[in-house]
Coordinates of N, CA, C and O in Angstrom, one line a residue:
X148 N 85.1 89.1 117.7 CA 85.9 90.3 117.6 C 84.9 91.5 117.7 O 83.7 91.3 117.2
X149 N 85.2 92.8 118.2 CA 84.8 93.8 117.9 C 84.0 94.2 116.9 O 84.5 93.8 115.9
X150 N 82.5 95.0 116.7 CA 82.7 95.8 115.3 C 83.1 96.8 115.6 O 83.3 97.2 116.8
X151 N 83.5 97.5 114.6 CA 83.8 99.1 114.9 C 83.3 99.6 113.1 O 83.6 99.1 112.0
X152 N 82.2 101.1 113.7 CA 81.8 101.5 112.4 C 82.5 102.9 112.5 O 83.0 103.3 113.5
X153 N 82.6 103.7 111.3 CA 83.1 104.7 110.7 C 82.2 104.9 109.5 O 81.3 104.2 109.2
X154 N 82.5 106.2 108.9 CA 82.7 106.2 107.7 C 83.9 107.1 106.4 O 84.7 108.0 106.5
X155 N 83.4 106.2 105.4 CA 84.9 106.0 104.3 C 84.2 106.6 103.0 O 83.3 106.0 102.5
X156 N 84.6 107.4 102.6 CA 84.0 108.0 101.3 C 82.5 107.9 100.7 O 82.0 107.6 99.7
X157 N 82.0 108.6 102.3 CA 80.6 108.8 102.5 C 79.7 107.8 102.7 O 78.5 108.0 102.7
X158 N 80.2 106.8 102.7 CA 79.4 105.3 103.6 C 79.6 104.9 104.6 O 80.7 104.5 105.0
X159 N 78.7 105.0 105.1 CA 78.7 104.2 106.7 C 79.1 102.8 106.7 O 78.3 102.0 106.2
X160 N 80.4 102.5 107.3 CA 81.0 101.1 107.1 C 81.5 100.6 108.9 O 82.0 101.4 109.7
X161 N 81.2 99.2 109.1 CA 80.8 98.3 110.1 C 82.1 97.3 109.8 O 82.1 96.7 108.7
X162 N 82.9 97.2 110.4 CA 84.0 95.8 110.3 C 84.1 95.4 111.8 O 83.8 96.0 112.9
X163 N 84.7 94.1 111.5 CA 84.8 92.9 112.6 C 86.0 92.6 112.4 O 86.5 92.0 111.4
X164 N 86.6 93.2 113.6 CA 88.1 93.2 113.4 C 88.5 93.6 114.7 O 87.8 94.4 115.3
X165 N 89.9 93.1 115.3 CA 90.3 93.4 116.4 C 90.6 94.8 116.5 O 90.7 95.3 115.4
X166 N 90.8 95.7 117.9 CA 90.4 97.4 117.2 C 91.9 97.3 117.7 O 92.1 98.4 118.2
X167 N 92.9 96.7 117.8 CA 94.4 97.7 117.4 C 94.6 97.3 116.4 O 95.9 97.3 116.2
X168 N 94.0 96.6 115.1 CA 94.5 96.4 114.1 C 94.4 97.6 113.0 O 93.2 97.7 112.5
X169 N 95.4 98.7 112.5 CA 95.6 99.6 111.9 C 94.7 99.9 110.9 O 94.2 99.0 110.3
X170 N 94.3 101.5 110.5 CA 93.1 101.6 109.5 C 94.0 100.9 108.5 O 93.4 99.8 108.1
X171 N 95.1 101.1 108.0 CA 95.4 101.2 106.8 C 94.9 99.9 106.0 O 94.5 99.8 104.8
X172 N 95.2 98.6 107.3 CA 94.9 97.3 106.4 C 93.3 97.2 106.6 O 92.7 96.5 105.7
X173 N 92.4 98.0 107.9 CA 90.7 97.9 107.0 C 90.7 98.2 105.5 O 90.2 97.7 104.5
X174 N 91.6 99.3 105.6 CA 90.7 99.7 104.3 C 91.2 99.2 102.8 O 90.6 99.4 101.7
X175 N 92.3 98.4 102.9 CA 93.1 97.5 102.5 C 92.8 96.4 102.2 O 92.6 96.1 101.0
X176 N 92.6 95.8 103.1 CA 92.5 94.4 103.4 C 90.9 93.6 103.3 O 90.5 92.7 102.7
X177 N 90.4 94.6 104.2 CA 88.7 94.0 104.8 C 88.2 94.9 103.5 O 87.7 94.2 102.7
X178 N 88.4 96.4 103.1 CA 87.2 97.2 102.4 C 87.6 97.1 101.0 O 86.5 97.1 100.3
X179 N 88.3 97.0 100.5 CA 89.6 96.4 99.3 C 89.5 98.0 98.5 O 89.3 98.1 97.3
X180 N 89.9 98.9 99.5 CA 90.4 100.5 98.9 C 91.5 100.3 99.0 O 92.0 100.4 100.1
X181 N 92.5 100.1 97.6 CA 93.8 100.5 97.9 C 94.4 101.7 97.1 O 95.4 101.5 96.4
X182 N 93.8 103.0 97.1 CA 94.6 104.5 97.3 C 95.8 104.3 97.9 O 97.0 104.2 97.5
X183 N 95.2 104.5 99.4 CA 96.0 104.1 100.3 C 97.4 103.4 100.0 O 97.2 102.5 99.2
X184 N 98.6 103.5 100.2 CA 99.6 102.4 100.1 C 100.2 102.5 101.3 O 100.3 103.4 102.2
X185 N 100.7 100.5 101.2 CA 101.9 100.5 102.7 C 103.5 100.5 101.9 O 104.2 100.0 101.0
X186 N 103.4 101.6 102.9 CA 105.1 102.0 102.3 C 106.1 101.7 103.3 O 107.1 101.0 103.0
X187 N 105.9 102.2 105.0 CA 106.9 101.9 105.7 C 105.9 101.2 107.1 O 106.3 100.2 107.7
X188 N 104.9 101.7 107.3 CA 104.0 101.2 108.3 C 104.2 101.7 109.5 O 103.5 101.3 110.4
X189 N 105.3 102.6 109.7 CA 105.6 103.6 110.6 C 105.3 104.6 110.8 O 105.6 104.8 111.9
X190 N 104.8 105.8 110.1 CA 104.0 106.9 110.1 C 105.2 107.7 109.7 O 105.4 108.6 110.6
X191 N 106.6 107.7 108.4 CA 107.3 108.2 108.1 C 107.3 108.3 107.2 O 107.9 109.4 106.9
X192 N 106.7 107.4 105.7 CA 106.8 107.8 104.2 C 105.8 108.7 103.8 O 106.0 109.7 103.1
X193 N 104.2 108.3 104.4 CA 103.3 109.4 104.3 C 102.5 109.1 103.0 O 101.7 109.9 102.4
X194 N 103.0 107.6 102.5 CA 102.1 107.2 101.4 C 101.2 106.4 101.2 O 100.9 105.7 100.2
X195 N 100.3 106.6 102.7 CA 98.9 106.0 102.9 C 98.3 107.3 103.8 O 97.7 107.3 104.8
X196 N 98.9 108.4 102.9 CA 98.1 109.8 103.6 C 96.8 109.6 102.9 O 96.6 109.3 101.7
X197 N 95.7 109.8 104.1 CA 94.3 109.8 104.0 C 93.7 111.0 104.7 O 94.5 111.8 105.2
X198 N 92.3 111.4 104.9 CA 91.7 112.5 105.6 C 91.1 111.9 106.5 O 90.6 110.9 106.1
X199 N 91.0 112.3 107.6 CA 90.1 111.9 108.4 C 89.7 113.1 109.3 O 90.4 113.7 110.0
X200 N 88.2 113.4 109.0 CA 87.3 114.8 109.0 C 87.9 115.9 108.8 O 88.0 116.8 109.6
X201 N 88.7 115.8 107.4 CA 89.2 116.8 106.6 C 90.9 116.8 106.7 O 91.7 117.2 105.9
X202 N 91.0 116.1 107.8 CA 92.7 116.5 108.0 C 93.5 115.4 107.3 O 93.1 114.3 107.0
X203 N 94.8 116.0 107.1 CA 95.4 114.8 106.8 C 95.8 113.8 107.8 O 96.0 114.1 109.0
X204 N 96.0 112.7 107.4 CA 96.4 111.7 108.7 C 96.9 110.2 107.7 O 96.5 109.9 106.5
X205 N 97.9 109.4 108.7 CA 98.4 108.4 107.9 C 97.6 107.1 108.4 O 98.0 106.9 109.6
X206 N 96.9 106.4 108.1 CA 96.2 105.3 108.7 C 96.9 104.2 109.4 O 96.4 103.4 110.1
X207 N 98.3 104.2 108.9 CA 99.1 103.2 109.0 C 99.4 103.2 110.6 O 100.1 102.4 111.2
X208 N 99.1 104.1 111.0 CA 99.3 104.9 112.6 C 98.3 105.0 113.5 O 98.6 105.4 114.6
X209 N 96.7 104.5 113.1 CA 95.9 104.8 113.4 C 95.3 103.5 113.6 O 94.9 102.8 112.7
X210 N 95.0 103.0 115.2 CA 94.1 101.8 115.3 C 92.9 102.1 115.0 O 92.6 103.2 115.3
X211 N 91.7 101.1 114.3 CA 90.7 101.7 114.2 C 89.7 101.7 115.1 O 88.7 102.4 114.9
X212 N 89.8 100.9 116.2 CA 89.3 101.2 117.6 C 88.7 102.9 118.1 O 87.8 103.3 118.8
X213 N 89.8 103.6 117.3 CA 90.3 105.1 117.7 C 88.8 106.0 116.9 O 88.3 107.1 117.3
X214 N 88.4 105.3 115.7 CA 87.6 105.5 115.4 C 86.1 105.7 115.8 O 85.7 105.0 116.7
X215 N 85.3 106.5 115.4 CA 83.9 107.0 115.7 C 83.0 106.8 114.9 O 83.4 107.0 113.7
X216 N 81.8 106.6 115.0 CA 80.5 106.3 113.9 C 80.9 107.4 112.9 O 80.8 107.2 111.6
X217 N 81.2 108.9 113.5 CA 80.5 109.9 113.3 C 82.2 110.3 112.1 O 82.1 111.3 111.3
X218 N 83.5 109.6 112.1 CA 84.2 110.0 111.9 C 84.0 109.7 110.3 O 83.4 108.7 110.0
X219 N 84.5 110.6 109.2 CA 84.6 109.9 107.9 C 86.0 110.1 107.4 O 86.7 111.1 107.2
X220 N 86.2 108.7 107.3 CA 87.8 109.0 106.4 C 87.4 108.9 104.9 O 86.6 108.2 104.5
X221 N 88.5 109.9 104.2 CA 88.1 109.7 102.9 C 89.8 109.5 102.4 O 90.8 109.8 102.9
X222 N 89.5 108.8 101.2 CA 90.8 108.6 100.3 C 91.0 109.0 99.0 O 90.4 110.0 98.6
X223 N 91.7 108.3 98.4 CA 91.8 109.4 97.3 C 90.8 109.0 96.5 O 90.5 109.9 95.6
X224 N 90.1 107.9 96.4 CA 89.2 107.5 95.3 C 88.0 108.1 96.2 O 86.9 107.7 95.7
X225 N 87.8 108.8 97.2 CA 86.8 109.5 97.5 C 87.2 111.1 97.5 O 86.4 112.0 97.7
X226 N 88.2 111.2 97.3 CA 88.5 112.6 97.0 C 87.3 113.4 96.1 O 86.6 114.2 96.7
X227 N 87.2 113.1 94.7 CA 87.0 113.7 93.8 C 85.1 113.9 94.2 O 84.5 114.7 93.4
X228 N 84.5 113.4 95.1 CA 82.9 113.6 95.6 C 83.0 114.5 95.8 O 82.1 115.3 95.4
X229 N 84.5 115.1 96.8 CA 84.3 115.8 97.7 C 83.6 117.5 97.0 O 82.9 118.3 97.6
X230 N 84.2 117.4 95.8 CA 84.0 118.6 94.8 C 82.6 117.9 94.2 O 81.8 118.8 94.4
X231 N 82.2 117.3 93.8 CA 81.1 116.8 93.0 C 81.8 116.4 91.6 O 80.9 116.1 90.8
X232 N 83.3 116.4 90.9 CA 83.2 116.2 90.2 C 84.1 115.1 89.7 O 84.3 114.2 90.5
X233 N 84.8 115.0 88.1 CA 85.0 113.6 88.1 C 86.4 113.6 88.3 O 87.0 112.5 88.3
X234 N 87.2 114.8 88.6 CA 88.4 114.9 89.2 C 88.3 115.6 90.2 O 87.2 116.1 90.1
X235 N 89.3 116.1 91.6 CA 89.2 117.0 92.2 C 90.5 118.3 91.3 O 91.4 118.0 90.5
X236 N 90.3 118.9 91.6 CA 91.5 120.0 91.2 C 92.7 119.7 91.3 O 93.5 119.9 90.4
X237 N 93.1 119.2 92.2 CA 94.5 118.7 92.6 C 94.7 117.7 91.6 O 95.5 117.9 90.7
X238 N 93.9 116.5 91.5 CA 93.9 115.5 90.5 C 94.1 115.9 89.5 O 95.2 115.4 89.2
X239 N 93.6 116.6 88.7 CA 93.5 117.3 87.4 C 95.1 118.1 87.4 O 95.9 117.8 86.4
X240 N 95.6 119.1 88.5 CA 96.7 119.5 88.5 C 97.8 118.3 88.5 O 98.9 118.5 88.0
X241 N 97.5 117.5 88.8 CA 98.8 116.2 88.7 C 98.8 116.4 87.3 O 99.8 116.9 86.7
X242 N 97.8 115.9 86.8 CA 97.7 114.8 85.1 C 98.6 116.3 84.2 O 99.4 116.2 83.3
X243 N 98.0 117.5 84.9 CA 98.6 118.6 84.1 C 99.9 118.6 83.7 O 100.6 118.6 82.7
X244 N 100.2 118.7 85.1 CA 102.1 119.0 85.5 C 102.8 117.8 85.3 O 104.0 117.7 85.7
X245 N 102.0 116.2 84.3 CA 102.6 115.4 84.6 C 103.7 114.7 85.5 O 104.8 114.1 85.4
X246 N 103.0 115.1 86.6 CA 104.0 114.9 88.6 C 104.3 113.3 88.2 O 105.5 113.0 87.9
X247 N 103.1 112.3 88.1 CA 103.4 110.7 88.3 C 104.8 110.3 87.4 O 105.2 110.8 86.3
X248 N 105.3 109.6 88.0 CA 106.5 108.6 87.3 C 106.2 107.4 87.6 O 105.3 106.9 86.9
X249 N 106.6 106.7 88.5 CA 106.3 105.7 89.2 C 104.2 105.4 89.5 O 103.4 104.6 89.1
X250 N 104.3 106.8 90.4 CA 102.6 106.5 90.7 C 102.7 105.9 92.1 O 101.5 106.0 92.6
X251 N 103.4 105.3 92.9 CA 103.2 104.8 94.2 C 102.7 105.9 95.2 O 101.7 105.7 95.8
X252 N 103.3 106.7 95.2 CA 102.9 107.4 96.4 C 102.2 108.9 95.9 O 102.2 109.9 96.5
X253 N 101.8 108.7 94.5 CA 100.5 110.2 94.5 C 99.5 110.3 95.0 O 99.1 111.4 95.4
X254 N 98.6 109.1 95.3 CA 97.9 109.4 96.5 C 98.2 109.6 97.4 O 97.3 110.3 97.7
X255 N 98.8 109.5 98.1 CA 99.0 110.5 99.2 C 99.6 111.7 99.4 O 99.3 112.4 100.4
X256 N 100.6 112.0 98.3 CA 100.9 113.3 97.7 C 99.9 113.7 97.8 O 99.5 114.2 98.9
X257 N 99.0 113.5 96.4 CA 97.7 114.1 96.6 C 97.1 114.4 98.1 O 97.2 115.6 98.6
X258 N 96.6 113.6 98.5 CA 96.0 113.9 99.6 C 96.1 114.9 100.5 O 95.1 115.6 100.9
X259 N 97.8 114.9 101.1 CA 98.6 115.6 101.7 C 98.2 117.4 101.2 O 98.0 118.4 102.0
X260 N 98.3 117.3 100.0 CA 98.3 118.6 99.4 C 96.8 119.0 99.4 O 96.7 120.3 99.3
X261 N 96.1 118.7 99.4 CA 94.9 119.2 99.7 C 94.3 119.3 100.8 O 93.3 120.0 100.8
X262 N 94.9 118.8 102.0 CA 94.5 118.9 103.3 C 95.4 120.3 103.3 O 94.7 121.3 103.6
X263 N 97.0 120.5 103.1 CA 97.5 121.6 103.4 C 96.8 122.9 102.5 O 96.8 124.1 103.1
X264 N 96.1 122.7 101.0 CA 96.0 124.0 100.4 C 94.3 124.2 101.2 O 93.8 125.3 101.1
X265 N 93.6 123.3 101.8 CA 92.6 123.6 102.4 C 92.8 124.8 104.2 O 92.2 125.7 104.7
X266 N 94.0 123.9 104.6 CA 94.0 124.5 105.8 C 94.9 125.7 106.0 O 95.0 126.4 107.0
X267 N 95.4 125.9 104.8 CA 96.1 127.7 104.4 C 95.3 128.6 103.7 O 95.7 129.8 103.6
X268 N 93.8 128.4 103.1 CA 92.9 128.8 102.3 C 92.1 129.4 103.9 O 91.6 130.5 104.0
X269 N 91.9 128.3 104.9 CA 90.9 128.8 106.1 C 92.0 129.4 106.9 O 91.7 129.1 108.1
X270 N 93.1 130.1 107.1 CA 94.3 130.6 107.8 C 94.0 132.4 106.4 O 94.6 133.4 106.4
X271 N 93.1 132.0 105.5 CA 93.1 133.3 104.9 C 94.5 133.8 104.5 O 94.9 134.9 104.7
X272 N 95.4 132.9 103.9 CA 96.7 132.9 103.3 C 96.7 132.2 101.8 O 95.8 131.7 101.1
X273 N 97.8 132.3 101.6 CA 98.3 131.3 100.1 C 98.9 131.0 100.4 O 99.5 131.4 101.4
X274 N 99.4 129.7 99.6 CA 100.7 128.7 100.0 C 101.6 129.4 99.6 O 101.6 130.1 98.7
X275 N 102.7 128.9 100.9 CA 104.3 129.3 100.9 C 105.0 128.6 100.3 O 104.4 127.5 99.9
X276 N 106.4 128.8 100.0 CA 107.6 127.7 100.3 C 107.6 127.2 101.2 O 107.6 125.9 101.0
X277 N 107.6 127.7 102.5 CA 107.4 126.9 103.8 C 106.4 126.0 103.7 O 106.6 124.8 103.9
X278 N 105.5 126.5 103.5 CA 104.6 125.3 103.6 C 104.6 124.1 102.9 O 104.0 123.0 103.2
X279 N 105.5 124.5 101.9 CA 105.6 123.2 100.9 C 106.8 122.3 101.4 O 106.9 121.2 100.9
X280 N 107.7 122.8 102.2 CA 108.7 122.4 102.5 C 108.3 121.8 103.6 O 109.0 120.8 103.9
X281 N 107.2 122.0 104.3 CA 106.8 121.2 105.6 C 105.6 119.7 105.2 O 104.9 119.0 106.0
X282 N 105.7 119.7 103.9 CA 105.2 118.7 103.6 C 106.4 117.3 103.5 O 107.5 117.3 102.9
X283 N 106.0 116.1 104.3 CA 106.5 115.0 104.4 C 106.9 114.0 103.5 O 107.9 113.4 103.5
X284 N 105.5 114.0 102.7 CA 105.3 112.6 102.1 C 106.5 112.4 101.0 O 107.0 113.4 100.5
X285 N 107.1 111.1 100.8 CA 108.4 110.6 100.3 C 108.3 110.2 98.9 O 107.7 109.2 98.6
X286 N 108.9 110.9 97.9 CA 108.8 110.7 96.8 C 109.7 110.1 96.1 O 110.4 111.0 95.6
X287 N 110.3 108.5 95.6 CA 111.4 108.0 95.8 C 111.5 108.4 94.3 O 112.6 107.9 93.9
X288 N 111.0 108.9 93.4 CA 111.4 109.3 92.1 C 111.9 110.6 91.9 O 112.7 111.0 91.0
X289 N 111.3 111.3 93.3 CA 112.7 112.8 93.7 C 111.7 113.8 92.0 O 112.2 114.5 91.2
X290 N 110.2 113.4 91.9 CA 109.4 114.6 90.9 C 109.4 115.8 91.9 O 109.2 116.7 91.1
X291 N 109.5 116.4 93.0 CA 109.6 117.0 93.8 C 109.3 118.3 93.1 O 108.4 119.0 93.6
X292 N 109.9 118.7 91.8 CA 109.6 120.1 91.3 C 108.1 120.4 91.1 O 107.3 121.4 91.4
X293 N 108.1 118.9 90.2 CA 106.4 118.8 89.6 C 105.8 119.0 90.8 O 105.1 120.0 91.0
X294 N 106.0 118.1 91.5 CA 104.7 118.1 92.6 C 104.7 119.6 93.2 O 103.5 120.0 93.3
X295 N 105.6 120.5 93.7 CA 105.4 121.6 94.1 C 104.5 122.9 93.0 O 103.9 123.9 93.3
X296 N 104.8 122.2 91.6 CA 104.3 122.8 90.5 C 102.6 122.8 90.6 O 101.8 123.8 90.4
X297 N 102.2 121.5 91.0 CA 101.1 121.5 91.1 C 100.1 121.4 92.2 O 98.9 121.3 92.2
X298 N 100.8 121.3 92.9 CA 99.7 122.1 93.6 C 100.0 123.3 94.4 O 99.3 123.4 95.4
X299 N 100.6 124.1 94.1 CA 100.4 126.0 94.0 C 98.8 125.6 92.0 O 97.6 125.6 92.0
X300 N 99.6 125.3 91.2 CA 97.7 124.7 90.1 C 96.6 125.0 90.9 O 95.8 125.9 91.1
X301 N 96.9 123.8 91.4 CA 95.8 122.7 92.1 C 94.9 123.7 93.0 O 93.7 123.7 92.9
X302 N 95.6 124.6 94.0 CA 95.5 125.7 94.7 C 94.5 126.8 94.2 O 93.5 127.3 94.6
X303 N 95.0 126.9 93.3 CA 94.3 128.2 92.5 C 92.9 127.7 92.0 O 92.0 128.5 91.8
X304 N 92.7 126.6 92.0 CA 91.6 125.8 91.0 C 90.5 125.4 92.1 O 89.4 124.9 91.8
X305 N 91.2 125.6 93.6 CA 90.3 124.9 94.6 C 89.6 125.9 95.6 O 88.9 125.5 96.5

């Protein structure tokens, strides 16, 4: 098989794997990061939202063939580097607003929302309703308030 290298929360990582086999289950399966979750495997629940060079993206959608040495995906357990500290802001705004119920799909909540309050912070704006309303990811516990609660937090903090 193939290698194909990348990198995943600032390590340069090498797997042997056929390259249409989806990031989600490298980093799953072969790297044993599971932030990530498989929810639908279709690129519609949005609860294996990950970054890849900053953006958000669902891996579950992504061969890793598609991948580059040079690319780094980060997840949520590499989130908190990204700041240097032992939470990221958004993290911290969860635990605040108590968002989790369940817990399945806050990482990628998370994730999601930090890619969006990143890429309206470089648009030289603040987050909207719109914007929050154009957020995807599927929250089957319906915290929907919380989560909007926190990250406009999370926002302020980042």
């Amino acid at each position: 098989m193939p290698e194909h290298t990348f990198r995943v929360n600032g390590e340069q990582v090498t797997v042997d794997v056929a390259g249409d086999v989806r990031l989600l289950w490298v980093l799953r399966d072969i790297l044993g990061i599971t932030g990530p979750k498989y929810g639908c495997g279709i690129n519609v629940c949005k609860a294996c939202t990950s970054h890849l060079n900053g953006k958000a993206v669902n891996p579950c959608a992504i061969p890793v063939q598609d991948l580059q040495p040079t690319d780094e995906v980060t997840t949520i357990e590499g989130l908190a580097a990204t700041v240097g500290r032992d939470l990221h802001p958004m993290q911290q705004a969860w635990l605040d607003h108590d968002v989790a119920q369940c817990g399945y799909c806050q990482p990628g909540q998370i994730m999601a929302a930090v890619a969006l309050v990143r890429r309206v912070a470089a648009e030289g704006r603040s987050i909207t309703d719109a914007d929050l309303d154009g957020l995807r990811n599927i929250c089957r516990c319906g915290t929907y308030p919380r989560i909007r609660e926190a990250i406009r937090a999370g926002a302020e903090d980042m």
